[in-house]
JSON list of C-alpha atoms in Angstrom, two decimals:
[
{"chain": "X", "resi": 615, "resn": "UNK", "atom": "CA", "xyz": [5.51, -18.49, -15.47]},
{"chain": "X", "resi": 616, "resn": "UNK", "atom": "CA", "xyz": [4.77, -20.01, -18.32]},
{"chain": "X", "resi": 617, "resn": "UNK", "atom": "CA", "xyz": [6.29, -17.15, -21.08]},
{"chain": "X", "resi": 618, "resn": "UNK", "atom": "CA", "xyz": [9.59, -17.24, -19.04]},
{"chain": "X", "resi": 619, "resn": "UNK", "atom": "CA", "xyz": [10.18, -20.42, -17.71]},
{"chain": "X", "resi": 620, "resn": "UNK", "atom": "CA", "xyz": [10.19, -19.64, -14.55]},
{"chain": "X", "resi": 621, "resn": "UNK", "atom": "CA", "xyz": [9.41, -22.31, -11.93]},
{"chain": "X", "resi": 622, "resn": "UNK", "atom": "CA", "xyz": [6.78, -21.61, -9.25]},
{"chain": "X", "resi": 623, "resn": "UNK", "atom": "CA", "xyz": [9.32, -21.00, -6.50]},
{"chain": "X", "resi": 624, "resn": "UNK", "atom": "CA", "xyz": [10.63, -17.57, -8.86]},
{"chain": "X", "resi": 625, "resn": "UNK", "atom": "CA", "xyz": [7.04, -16.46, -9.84]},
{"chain": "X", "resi": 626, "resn": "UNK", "atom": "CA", "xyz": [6.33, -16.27, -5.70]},
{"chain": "X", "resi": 627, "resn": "UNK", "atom": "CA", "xyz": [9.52, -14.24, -5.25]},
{"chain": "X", "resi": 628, "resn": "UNK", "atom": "CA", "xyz": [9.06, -12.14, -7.62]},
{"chain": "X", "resi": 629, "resn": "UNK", "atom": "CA", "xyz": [5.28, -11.43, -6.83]},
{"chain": "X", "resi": 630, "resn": "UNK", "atom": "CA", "xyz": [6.65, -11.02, -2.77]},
{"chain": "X", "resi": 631, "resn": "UNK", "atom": "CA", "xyz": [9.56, -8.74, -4.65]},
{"chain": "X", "resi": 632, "resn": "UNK", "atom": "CA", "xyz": [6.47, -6.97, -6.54]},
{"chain": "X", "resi": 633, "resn": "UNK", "atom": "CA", "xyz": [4.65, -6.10, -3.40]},
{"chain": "X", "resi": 634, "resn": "UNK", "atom": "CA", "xyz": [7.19, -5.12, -1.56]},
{"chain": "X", "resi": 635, "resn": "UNK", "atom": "CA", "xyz": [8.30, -2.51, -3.98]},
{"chain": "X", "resi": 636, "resn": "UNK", "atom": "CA", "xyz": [4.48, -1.72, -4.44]},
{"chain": "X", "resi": 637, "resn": "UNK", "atom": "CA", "xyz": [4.44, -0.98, -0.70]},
{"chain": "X", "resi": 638, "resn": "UNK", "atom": "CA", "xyz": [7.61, 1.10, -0.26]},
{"chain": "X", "resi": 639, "resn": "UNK", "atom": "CA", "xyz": [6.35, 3.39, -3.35]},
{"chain": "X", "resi": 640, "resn": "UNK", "atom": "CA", "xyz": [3.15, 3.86, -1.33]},
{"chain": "X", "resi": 641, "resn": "UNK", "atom": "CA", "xyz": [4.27, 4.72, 1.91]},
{"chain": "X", "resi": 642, "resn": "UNK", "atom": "CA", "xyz": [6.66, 7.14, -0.05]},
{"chain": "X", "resi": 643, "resn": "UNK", "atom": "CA", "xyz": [3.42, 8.51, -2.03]},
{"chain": "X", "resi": 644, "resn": "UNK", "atom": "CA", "xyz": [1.29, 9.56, 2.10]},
{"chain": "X", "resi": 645, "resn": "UNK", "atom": "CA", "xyz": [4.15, 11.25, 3.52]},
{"chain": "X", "resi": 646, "resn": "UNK", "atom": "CA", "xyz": [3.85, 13.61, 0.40]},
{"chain": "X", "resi": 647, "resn": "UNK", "atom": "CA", "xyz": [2.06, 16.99, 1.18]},
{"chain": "X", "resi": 648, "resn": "UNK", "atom": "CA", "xyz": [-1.57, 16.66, 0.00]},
{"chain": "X", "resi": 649, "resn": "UNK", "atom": "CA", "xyz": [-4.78, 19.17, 0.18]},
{"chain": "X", "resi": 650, "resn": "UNK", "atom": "CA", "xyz": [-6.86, 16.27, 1.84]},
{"chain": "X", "resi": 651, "resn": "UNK", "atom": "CA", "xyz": [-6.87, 14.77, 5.38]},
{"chain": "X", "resi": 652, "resn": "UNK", "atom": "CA", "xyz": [-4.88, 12.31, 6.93]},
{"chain": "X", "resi": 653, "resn": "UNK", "atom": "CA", "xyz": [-7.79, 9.96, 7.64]},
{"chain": "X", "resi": 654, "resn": "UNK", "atom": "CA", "xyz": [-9.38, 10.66, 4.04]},
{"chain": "X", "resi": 655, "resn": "UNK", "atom": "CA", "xyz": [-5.69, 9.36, 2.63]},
{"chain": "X", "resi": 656, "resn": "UNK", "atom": "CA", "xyz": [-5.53, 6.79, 4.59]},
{"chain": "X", "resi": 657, "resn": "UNK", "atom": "CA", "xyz": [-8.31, 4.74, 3.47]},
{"chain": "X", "resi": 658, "resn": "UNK", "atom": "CA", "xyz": [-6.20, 3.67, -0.02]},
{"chain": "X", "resi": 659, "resn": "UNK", "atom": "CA", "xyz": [-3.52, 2.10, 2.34]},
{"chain": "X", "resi": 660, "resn": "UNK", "atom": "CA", "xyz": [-6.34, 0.40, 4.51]},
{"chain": "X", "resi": 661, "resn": "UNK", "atom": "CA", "xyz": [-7.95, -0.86, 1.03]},
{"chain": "X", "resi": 662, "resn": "UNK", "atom": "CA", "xyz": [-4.21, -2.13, -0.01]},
{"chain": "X", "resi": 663, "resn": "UNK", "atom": "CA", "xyz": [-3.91, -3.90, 3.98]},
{"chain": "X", "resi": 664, "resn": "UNK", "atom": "CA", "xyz": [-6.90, -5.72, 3.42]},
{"chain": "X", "resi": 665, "resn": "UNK", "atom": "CA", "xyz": [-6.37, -6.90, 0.33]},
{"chain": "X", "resi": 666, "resn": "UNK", "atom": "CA", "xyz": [-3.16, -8.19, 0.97]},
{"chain": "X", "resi": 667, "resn": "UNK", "atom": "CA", "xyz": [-4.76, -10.17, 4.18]},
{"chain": "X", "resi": 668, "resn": "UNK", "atom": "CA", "xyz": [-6.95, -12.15, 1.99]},
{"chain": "X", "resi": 669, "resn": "UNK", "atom": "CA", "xyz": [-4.61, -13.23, -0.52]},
{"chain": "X", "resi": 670, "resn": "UNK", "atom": "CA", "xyz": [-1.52, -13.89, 1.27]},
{"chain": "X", "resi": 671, "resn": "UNK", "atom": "CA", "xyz": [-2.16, -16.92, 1.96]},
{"chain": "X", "resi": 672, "resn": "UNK", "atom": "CA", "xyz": [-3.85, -17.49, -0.98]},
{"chain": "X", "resi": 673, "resn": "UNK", "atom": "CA", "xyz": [-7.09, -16.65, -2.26]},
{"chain": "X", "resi": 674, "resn": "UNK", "atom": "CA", "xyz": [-9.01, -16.21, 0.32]},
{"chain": "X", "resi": 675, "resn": "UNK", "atom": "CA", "xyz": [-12.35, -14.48, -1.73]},
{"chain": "X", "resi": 676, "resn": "UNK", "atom": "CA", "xyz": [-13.22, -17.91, -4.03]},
{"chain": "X", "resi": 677, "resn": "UNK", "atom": "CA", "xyz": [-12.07, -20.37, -1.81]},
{"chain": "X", "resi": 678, "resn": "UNK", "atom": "CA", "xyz": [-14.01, -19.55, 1.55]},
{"chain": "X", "resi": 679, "resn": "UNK", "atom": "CA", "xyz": [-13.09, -21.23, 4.68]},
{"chain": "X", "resi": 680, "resn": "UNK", "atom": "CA", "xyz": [-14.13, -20.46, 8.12]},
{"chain": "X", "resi": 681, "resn": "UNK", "atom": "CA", "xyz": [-11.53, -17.77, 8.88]},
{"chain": "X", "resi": 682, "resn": "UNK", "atom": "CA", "xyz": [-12.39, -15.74, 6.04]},
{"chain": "X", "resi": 683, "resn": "UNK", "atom": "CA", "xyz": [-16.31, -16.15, 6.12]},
{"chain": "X", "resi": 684, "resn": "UNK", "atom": "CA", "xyz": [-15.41, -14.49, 9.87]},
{"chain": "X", "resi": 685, "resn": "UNK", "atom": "CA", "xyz": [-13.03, -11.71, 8.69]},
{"chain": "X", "resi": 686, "resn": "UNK", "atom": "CA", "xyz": [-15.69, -10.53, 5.70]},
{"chain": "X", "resi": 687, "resn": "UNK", "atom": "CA", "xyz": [-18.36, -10.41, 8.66]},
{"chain": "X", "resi": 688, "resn": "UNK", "atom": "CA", "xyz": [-16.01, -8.39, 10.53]},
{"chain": "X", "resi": 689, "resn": "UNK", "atom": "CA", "xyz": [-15.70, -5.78, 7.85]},
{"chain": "X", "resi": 690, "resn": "UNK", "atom": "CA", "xyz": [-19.01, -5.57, 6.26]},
{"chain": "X", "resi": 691, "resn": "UNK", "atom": "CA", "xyz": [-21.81, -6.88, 8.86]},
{"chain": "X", "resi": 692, "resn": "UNK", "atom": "CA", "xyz": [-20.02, -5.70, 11.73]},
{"chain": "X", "resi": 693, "resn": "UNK", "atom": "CA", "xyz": [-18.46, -2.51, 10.91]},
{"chain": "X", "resi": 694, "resn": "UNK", "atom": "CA", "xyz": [-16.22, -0.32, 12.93]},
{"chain": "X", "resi": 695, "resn": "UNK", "atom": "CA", "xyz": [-18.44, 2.72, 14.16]},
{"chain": "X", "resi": 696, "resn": "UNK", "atom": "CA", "xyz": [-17.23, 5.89, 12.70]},
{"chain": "X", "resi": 697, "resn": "UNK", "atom": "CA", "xyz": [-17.02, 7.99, 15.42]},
{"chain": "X", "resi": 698, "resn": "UNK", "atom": "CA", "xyz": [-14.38, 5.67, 17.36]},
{"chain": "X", "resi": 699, "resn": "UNK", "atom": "CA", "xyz": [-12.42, 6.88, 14.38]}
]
């Protein structure tokens, strides 16, 4: 913002713009013939999903509130058993 000018209002189009393109380009990149697995090339998009959870409404990993204390715990201390998979 600050080497262009731009107000905030820009910067958080353009970021939204950013990810948007970042997102088409990736689900152009998995329908692309690969020698690994669907599942094992899915975990890159699932990685990108989650990230985009926390920040979107801001940032969710320094400032810690309820909701995402309870979304970490879902991920990492209660995991998703593998075989359901």
């Amino acid at each position: 913002m600050h080497e262009t000018g731009a107000t905030e209002q820009e910067a958080r189009e353009h970021v939204r713009y950013l990810i948007h393109e970042t997102w088409k380009k990736q689900n152009a990149e998995i329908l692309k013939p690969y020698p690994f697995s669907k599942k094992f090339m899915g975990i890159p998009m699932d990685l990108a999903r989650t990230a985009q959870c926390f920040y979107e409404a801001g940032d969710a990993y320094g400032i810690q509130d309820q909701e995402t204390h309870g979304r970490l715990a879902s991920l990492f201390v209660k995991p998703i058993p593998l075989q359901d998979i």
